[in-house]
JSON list of C-alpha atoms in Angstrom, two decimals:
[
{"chain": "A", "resi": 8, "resn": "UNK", "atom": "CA", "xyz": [-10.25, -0.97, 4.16]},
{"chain": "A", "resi": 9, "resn": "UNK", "atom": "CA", "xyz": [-9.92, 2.49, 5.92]},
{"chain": "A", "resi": 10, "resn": "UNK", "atom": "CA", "xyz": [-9.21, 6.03, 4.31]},
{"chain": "A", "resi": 11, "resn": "UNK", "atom": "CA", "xyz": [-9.10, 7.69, 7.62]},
{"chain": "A", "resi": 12, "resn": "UNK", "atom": "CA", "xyz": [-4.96, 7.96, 7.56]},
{"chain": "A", "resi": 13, "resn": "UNK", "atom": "CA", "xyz": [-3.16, 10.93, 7.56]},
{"chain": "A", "resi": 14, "resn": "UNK", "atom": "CA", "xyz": [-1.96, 12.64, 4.13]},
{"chain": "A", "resi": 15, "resn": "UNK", "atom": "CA", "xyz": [1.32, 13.28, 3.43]},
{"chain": "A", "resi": 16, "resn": "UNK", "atom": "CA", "xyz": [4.22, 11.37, 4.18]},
{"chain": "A", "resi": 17, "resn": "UNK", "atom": "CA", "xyz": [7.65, 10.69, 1.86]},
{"chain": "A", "resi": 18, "resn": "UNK", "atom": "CA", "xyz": [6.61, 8.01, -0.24]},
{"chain": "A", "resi": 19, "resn": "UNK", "atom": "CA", "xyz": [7.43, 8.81, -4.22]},
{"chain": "A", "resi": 20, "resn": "UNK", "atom": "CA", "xyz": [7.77, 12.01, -4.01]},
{"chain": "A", "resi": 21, "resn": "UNK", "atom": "CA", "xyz": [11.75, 11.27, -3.69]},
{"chain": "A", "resi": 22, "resn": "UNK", "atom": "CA", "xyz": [11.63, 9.56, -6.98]},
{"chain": "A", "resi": 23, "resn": "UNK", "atom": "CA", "xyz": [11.06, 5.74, -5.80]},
{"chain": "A", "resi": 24, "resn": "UNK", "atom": "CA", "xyz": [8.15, 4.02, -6.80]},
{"chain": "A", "resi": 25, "resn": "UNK", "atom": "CA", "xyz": [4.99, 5.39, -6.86]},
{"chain": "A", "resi": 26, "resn": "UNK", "atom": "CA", "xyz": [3.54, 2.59, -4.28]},
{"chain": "A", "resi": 27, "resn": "UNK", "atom": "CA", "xyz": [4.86, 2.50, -0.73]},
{"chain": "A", "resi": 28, "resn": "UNK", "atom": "CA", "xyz": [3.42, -0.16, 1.29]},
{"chain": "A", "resi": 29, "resn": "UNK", "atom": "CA", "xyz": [3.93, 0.42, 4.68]},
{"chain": "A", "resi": 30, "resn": "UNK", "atom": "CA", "xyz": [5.26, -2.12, 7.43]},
{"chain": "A", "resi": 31, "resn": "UNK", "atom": "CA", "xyz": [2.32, -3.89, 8.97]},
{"chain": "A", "resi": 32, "resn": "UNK", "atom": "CA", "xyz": [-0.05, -2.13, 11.90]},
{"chain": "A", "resi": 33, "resn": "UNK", "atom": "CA", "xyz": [-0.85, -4.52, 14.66]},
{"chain": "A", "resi": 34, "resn": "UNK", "atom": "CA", "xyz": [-4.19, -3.68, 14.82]},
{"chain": "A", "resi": 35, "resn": "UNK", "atom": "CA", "xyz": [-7.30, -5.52, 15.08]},
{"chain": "A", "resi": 36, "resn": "UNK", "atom": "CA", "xyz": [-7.32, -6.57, 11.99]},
{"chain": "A", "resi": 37, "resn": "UNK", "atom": "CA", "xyz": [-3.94, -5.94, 11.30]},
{"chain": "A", "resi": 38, "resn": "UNK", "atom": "CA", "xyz": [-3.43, -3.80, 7.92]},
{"chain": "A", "resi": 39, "resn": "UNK", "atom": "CA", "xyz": [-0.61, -1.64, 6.14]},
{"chain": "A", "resi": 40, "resn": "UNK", "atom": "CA", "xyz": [-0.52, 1.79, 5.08]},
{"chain": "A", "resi": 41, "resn": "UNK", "atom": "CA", "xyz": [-0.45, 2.37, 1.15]},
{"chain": "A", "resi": 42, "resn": "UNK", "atom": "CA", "xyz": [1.06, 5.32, 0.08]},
{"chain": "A", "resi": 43, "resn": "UNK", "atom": "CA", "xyz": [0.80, 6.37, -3.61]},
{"chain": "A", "resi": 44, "resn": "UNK", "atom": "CA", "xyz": [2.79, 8.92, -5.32]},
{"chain": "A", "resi": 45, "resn": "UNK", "atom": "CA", "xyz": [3.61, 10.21, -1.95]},
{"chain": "A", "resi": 46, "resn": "UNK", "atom": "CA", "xyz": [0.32, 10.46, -0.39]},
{"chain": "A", "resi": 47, "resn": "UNK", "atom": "CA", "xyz": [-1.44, 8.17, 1.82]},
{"chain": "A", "resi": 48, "resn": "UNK", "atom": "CA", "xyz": [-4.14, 6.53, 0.01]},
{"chain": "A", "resi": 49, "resn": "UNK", "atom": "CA", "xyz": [-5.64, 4.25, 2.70]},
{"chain": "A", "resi": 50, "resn": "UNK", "atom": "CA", "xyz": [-4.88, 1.01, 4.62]},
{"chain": "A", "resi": 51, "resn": "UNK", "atom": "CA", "xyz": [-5.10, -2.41, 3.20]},
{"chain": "A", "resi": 52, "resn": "UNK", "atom": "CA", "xyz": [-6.02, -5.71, 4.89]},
{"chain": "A", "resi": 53, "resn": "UNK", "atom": "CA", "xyz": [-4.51, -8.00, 1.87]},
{"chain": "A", "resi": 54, "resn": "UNK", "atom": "CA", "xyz": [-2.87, -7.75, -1.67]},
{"chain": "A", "resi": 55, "resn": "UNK", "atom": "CA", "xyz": [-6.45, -7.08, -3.77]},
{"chain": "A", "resi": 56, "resn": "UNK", "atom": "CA", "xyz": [-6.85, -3.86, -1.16]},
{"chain": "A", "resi": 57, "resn": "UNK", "atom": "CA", "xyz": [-3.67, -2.58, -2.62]},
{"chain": "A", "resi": 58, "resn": "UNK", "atom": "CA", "xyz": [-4.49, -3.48, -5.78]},
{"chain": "A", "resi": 59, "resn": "UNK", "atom": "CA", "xyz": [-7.86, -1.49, -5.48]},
{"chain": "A", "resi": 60, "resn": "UNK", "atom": "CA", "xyz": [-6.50, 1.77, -3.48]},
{"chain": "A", "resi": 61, "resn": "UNK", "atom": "CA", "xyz": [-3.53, 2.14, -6.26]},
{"chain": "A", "resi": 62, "resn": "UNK", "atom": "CA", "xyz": [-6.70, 1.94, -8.73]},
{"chain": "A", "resi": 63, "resn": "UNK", "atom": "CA", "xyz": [-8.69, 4.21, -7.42]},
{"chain": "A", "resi": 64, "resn": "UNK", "atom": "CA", "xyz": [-5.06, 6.81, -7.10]},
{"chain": "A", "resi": 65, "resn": "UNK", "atom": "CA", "xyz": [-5.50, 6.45, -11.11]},
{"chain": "A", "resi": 66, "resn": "UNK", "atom": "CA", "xyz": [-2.64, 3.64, -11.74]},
{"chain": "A", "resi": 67, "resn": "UNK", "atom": "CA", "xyz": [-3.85, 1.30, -14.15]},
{"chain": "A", "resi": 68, "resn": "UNK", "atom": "CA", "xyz": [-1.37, -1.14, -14.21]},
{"chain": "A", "resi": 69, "resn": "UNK", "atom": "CA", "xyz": [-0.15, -2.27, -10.68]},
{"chain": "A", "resi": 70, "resn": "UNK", "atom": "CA", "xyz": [2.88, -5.46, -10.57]},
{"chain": "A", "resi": 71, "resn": "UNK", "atom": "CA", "xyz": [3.22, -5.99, -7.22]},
{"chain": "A", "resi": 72, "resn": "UNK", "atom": "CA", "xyz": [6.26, -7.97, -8.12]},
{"chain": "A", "resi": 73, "resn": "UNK", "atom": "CA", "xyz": [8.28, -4.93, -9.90]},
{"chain": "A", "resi": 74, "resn": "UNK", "atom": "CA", "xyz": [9.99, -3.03, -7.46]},
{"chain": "A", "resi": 75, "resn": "UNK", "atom": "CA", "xyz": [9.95, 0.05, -9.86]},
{"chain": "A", "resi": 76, "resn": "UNK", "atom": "CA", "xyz": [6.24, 0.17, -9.19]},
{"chain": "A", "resi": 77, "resn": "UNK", "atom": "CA", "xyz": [6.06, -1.41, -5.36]},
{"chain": "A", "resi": 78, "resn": "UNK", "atom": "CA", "xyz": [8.44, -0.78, -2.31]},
{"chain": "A", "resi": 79, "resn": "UNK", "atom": "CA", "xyz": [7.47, -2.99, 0.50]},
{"chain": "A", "resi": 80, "resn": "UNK", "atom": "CA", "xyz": [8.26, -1.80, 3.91]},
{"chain": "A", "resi": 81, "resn": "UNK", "atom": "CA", "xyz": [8.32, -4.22, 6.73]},
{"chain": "A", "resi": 82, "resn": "UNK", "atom": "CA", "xyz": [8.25, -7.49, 4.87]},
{"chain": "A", "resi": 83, "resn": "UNK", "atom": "CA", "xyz": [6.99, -8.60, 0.95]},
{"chain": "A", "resi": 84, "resn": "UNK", "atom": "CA", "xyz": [3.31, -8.79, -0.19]},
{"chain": "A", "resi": 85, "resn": "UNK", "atom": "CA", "xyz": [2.67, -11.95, 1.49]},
{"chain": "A", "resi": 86, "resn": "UNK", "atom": "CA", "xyz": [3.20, -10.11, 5.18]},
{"chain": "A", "resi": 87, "resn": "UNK", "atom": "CA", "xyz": [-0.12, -9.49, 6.60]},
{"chain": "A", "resi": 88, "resn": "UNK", "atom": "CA", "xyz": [0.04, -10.70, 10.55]},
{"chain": "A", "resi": 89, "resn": "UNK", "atom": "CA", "xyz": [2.46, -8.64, 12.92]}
]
């Protein structure tokens, strides 16, 4: 898990959930960008990474399963290979 991403993109700040999960970046190891509230809180490598970075953004409750809370970009939570 990486925080080196840029700040600053859409996300929630147009009123959708507060976690954006971007589409997956076929790096070595491939990850996703996690944006919460509208800012770019890191990149995750699995589900738990999301889990931690919305956490540390000071959600305490996180249902990756509600899409109130979670908009997946680029395939559901299971999507972790390009």
């Amino acid at each position: 898990m990486s925080d080196n991403v840029p700040h600053g993109s859409a996300g929630a700040r147009s009123g959708g959930a507060p976690i954006v999960v971007t589409g997956v970046v076929p790096a070595d190891p491939p990850y996703r960008l996690v944006e919460v509230r509208g800012e770019v809180a890191g990149a995750a490598q699995d589900i738990l990474d999301v889990i931690r970075l919305a956490h540390r953004a000071g959600l305490a409750h996180v249902d990756l399963d509600d899409p109130a809370v979670v908009r997946w970009v680029g395939g559901g939570k299971y999507k972790w290979a390009p």
